[in-house]
Amino acid sequence: MSQIYNLLLTIVRSFRKLSFKLTFTGYGDPVKHVRRLTQYAQKGKVLDVGAGSGAYKEILSGLGTYTSVDIAPGCDVTASIYELPFPDESFDTIGLFMVLEHLAEPKKALQECSRVLKKGGTLLLTTPQYWHFHSWPNDYFRYTKEGLRYLCNNANMEIAEMKSMGGPFIVLFSVIDVNMRLYGGSFRRLLVYNPLMLIFNTLDLLIFQHHDNRTESDSVGWAVSA
């Protein structure tokens, strides 16, 4: 019996690994946009602010000397984004990925990032315009492109590029996904999540080219280089 149990357990684990590999993330996946944003990065010293578990370490490490910082222990440096323990103009590139919505004082945070960024350096940023409430550590804001432009300009940074991370159909799929938890299990991922994501992603591409340039903009989020 134990051999049969172990065999079944191995099959289930293998299926889970396969289902993750086969997951179709679509244009709204922040990781895809971080990879694309690195084309604007300056090589040299790189700071990953709010790095958490290091989801983007592999991508950013290719740009040079990598340093991670977070308010929670576990990164290279434990510190608040409002008081980064680095001298002025210390880094060539700063990554701020899916962090801004968790900050009570985003203006102050971007000013501090600007302080430790070298002249001619680059800030790479992703943040949602739509996403569900996810209170860890806190969840304060959602951003429009005008709001992001204001915050960057206020911190003496000029936006070089700002792209939508998916138009209205990606937004609609995200609403369905996070409220029905389609991504929850291996079977749901393959049999429900993947087909629906493929459909909504294709509609978004065909109708909106994954960008919404209408007067009344509707985007799942923004990827910014400044």
Short mmCIF file of C-alpha atoms in Angstrom, two decimals:
data_model
loop_
_atom_site.label_atom_id
_atom_site.label_comp_id
_atom_site.label_asym_id
_atom_site.label_seq_id
_atom_site.Cartn_x
_atom_site.Cartn_y
_atom_site.Cartn_z
CA MET A 1 0.00 0.00 0.00
CA SER A 2 2.82 2.36 0.84
CA GLN A 3 4.33 1.86 -2.62
CA ILE A 4 0.99 2.69 -4.27
CA TYR A 5 0.61 5.76 -2.04
CA ASN A 6 4.12 6.97 -2.88
CA LEU A 7 3.47 6.41 -6.59
CA LEU A 8 0.23 8.42 -6.45
CA LEU A 9 1.96 11.16 -4.48
CA THR A 10 4.71 11.34 -7.09
CA ILE A 11 2.14 11.58 -9.90
CA VAL A 12 0.26 14.38 -8.13
CA ARG A 13 3.46 16.34 -7.47
CA SER A 14 4.58 15.89 -11.08
CA PHE A 15 1.20 17.08 -12.32
CA ARG A 16 1.41 20.18 -10.12
CA LYS A 17 4.85 21.03 -11.44
CA LEU A 18 3.67 20.49 -15.02
CA SER A 19 0.56 22.63 -14.51
CA PHE A 20 2.69 25.53 -13.29
CA LYS A 21 5.00 25.22 -16.29
CA LEU A 22 2.01 25.15 -18.65
CA THR A 23 0.26 28.12 -17.02
CA PHE A 24 -0.47 30.84 -19.59
CA THR A 25 0.12 34.13 -17.80
CA GLY A 26 -0.72 36.51 -20.63
CA TYR A 27 0.29 40.11 -21.14
CA GLY A 28 -0.76 41.18 -17.65
CA ASP A 29 2.03 39.22 -15.96
CA PRO A 30 4.35 41.76 -14.21
CA VAL A 31 7.39 39.50 -14.67
CA LYS A 32 7.12 39.84 -18.46
CA HIS A 33 7.14 43.62 -18.13
CA VAL A 34 10.08 43.64 -15.75
CA ARG A 35 12.08 41.64 -18.29
CA ARG A 36 11.14 44.14 -21.00
CA LEU A 37 11.93 47.15 -18.80
CA THR A 38 15.53 46.01 -18.31
CA GLN A 39 16.32 47.25 -21.82
CA TYR A 40 16.15 50.77 -20.35
CA ALA A 41 18.27 49.94 -17.30
CA GLN A 42 21.76 51.22 -16.64
CA LYS A 43 24.27 48.48 -15.86
CA GLY A 44 26.33 48.74 -12.72
CA LYS A 45 24.95 48.84 -9.18
CA VAL A 46 21.33 47.69 -8.92
CA LEU A 47 18.95 48.15 -5.97
CA ASP A 48 15.78 46.06 -5.65
CA VAL A 49 13.51 47.99 -3.26
CA GLY A 50 10.77 46.02 -1.51
CA ALA A 51 12.38 42.86 -2.86
CA GLY A 52 10.57 40.47 -0.53
CA SER A 53 11.44 36.89 -1.46
CA GLY A 54 13.52 38.05 -4.44
CA ALA A 55 11.08 37.36 -7.28
CA TYR A 56 13.05 39.61 -9.63
CA LYS A 57 16.59 38.88 -8.40
CA GLU A 58 17.48 36.67 -11.34
CA ILE A 59 16.40 39.34 -13.83
CA LEU A 60 18.10 42.27 -12.09
CA SER A 61 21.30 40.40 -11.24
CA GLY A 62 22.14 40.33 -14.94
CA LEU A 63 22.55 44.11 -14.86
CA GLY A 64 25.41 44.17 -12.36
CA THR A 65 25.98 44.17 -8.60
CA TYR A 66 22.64 43.35 -7.02
CA THR A 67 21.41 44.58 -3.62
CA SER A 68 17.98 43.84 -2.18
CA VAL A 69 16.27 45.87 0.54
CA ASP A 70 13.00 45.36 2.39
CA ILE A 71 11.42 46.44 5.64
CA ALA A 72 11.12 42.77 6.65
CA PRO A 73 14.25 40.68 7.37
CA GLY A 74 15.51 38.33 4.70
CA CYS A 75 17.05 40.66 2.13
CA ASP A 76 20.60 42.00 1.87
CA VAL A 77 19.56 45.12 3.78
CA THR A 78 16.66 45.59 6.20
CA ALA A 79 15.42 49.17 6.00
CA SER A 80 12.45 51.40 5.23
CA ILE A 81 12.08 52.80 1.74
CA TYR A 82 11.60 56.20 3.37
CA GLU A 83 15.10 56.05 4.89
CA LEU A 84 17.38 54.05 2.61
CA PRO A 85 20.79 53.57 4.29
CA PHE A 86 22.83 54.53 1.23
CA PRO A 87 24.71 57.69 0.21
CA ASP A 88 23.34 60.01 -2.47
CA GLU A 89 23.71 58.74 -6.06
CA SER A 90 24.69 55.18 -5.08
CA PHE A 91 22.89 53.14 -7.74
CA ASP A 92 22.67 53.02 -11.52
CA THR A 93 19.29 51.25 -11.58
CA ILE A 94 16.53 50.89 -9.00
CA GLY A 95 13.70 48.37 -9.26
CA LEU A 96 10.38 49.09 -7.54
CA PHE A 97 8.08 46.27 -8.59
CA MET A 98 4.50 45.96 -7.30
CA VAL A 99 5.48 47.94 -4.21
CA LEU A 100 4.09 51.45 -4.68
CA GLU A 101 0.50 50.43 -3.88
CA HIS A 102 1.66 49.25 -0.45
CA LEU A 103 3.19 52.59 0.55
CA ALA A 104 1.30 55.14 2.63
CA GLU A 105 3.63 57.91 1.42
CA PRO A 106 4.49 57.19 -2.23
CA LYS A 107 5.74 60.72 -2.88
CA LYS A 108 8.29 60.46 -0.07
CA ALA A 109 9.31 56.97 -1.23
CA LEU A 110 10.03 58.07 -4.80
CA GLN A 111 11.95 61.12 -3.57
CA GLU A 112 14.16 58.79 -1.51
CA CYS A 113 14.68 56.51 -4.51
CA SER A 114 15.63 59.56 -6.55
CA ARG A 115 18.15 60.58 -3.90
CA VAL A 116 20.12 57.31 -4.08
CA LEU A 117 19.82 57.05 -7.87
CA LYS A 118 22.78 58.34 -9.86
CA LYS A 119 22.30 61.16 -12.33
CA GLY A 120 21.40 59.51 -15.61
CA GLY A 121 20.29 56.40 -13.73
CA THR A 122 17.00 54.58 -14.25
CA LEU A 123 14.05 53.73 -12.06
CA LEU A 124 12.07 50.68 -13.21
CA LEU A 125 8.59 50.47 -11.74
CA THR A 126 5.44 48.35 -12.01
CA THR A 127 2.21 48.99 -10.13
CA PRO A 128 -1.47 48.14 -10.56
CA GLN A 129 -4.35 50.32 -11.64
CA TYR A 130 -6.68 47.40 -10.96
CA TRP A 131 -5.99 44.59 -8.53
CA HIS A 132 -7.77 43.03 -5.58
CA PHE A 133 -7.18 44.17 -2.02
CA HIS A 134 -4.15 42.31 -0.68
CA SER A 135 -3.18 43.58 2.74
CA TRP A 136 0.45 42.56 3.11
CA PRO A 137 1.98 44.52 4.58
CA ASN A 138 -0.72 47.12 3.76
CA ASP A 139 -2.63 48.07 0.63
CA TYR A 140 -3.27 51.78 0.11
CA PHE A 141 -3.50 52.97 -3.51
CA ARG A 142 -4.07 52.22 -7.20
CA TYR A 143 -2.44 54.37 -9.87
CA THR A 144 -3.32 56.04 -13.16
CA LYS A 145 -0.66 57.10 -15.61
CA GLU A 146 -1.22 60.76 -14.74
CA GLY A 147 -0.72 59.99 -11.06
CA LEU A 148 2.52 58.14 -11.77
CA ARG A 149 3.78 60.96 -13.97
CA TYR A 150 3.07 63.46 -11.19
CA LEU A 151 4.88 61.37 -8.57
CA CYS A 152 7.95 60.82 -10.76
CA ASN A 153 8.17 64.46 -11.82
CA ASN A 154 7.81 65.54 -8.20
CA ALA A 155 10.85 63.36 -7.41
CA ASN A 156 12.87 65.03 -10.21
CA MET A 157 12.58 62.03 -12.51
CA GLU A 158 11.38 62.17 -16.09
CA ILE A 159 9.35 59.27 -17.44
CA ALA A 160 11.01 57.68 -20.46
CA GLU A 161 8.31 55.09 -21.10
CA MET A 162 4.99 54.09 -19.59
CA LYS A 163 3.08 51.10 -20.93
CA SER A 164 -0.17 49.48 -19.94
CA MET A 165 0.15 45.96 -18.60
CA GLY A 166 -3.11 45.00 -20.29
CA GLY A 167 -6.31 46.73 -21.39
CA PRO A 168 -9.99 46.20 -20.53
CA PHE A 169 -10.20 42.47 -21.28
CA ILE A 170 -7.19 41.75 -19.07
CA VAL A 171 -8.87 43.84 -16.37
CA LEU A 172 -12.09 41.85 -16.79
CA PHE A 173 -10.25 38.55 -16.58
CA SER A 174 -8.41 39.73 -13.45
CA VAL A 175 -11.73 40.58 -11.80
CA ILE A 176 -13.04 37.08 -12.54
CA ASP A 177 -9.81 35.36 -11.54
CA VAL A 178 -9.20 37.01 -8.17
CA ASN A 179 -12.86 36.72 -7.10
CA MET A 180 -13.35 33.12 -8.24
CA ARG A 181 -9.80 31.97 -7.51
CA LEU A 182 -9.41 30.26 -10.86
CA TYR A 183 -5.67 30.02 -10.34
CA GLY A 184 -6.06 28.05 -7.10
CA GLY A 185 -5.44 24.41 -8.02
CA SER A 186 -3.71 22.35 -10.68
CA PHE A 187 -6.90 21.15 -12.39
CA ARG A 188 -8.49 24.60 -12.33
CA ARG A 189 -5.29 26.07 -13.69
CA LEU A 190 -5.20 23.77 -16.71
CA LEU A 191 -8.90 23.27 -17.37
CA VAL A 192 -10.34 26.69 -16.44
CA TYR A 193 -7.67 29.35 -15.91
CA ASN A 194 -5.60 28.67 -19.02
CA PRO A 195 -8.47 28.59 -21.56
CA LEU A 196 -10.11 31.72 -20.12
CA MET A 197 -6.82 33.61 -19.92
CA LEU A 198 -6.04 32.66 -23.52
CA ILE A 199 -9.45 33.94 -24.68
CA PHE A 200 -9.33 37.22 -22.75
CA ASN A 201 -5.69 37.83 -23.61
CA THR A 202 -6.41 37.30 -27.33
CA LEU A 203 -9.45 39.63 -27.24
CA ASP A 204 -7.40 42.29 -25.48
CA LEU A 205 -4.66 42.01 -28.09
CA LEU A 206 -7.03 42.09 -31.08
CA ILE A 207 -9.22 44.96 -29.88
CA PHE A 208 -6.90 47.07 -27.70
CA GLN A 209 -3.41 45.87 -28.66
CA HIS A 210 -2.93 45.41 -24.89
CA HIS A 211 -2.89 49.18 -24.56
CA ASP A 212 -5.80 51.49 -23.88
CA ASN A 213 -5.33 54.87 -25.52
CA ARG A 214 -8.91 55.95 -25.04
CA THR A 215 -9.71 59.16 -23.18
CA GLU A 216 -11.14 57.07 -20.35
CA SER A 217 -8.20 54.75 -19.77
CA ASP A 218 -8.71 51.31 -18.28
CA SER A 219 -5.59 49.29 -17.55
CA VAL A 220 -4.71 46.43 -15.23
CA GLY A 221 -1.47 48.23 -14.36
CA TRP A 222 1.54 50.20 -15.58
CA ALA A 223 5.17 49.44 -16.35
CA VAL A 224 7.36 52.54 -16.12
CA SER A 225 10.97 53.52 -16.76
CA ALA A 226 12.02 56.93 -15.46
#
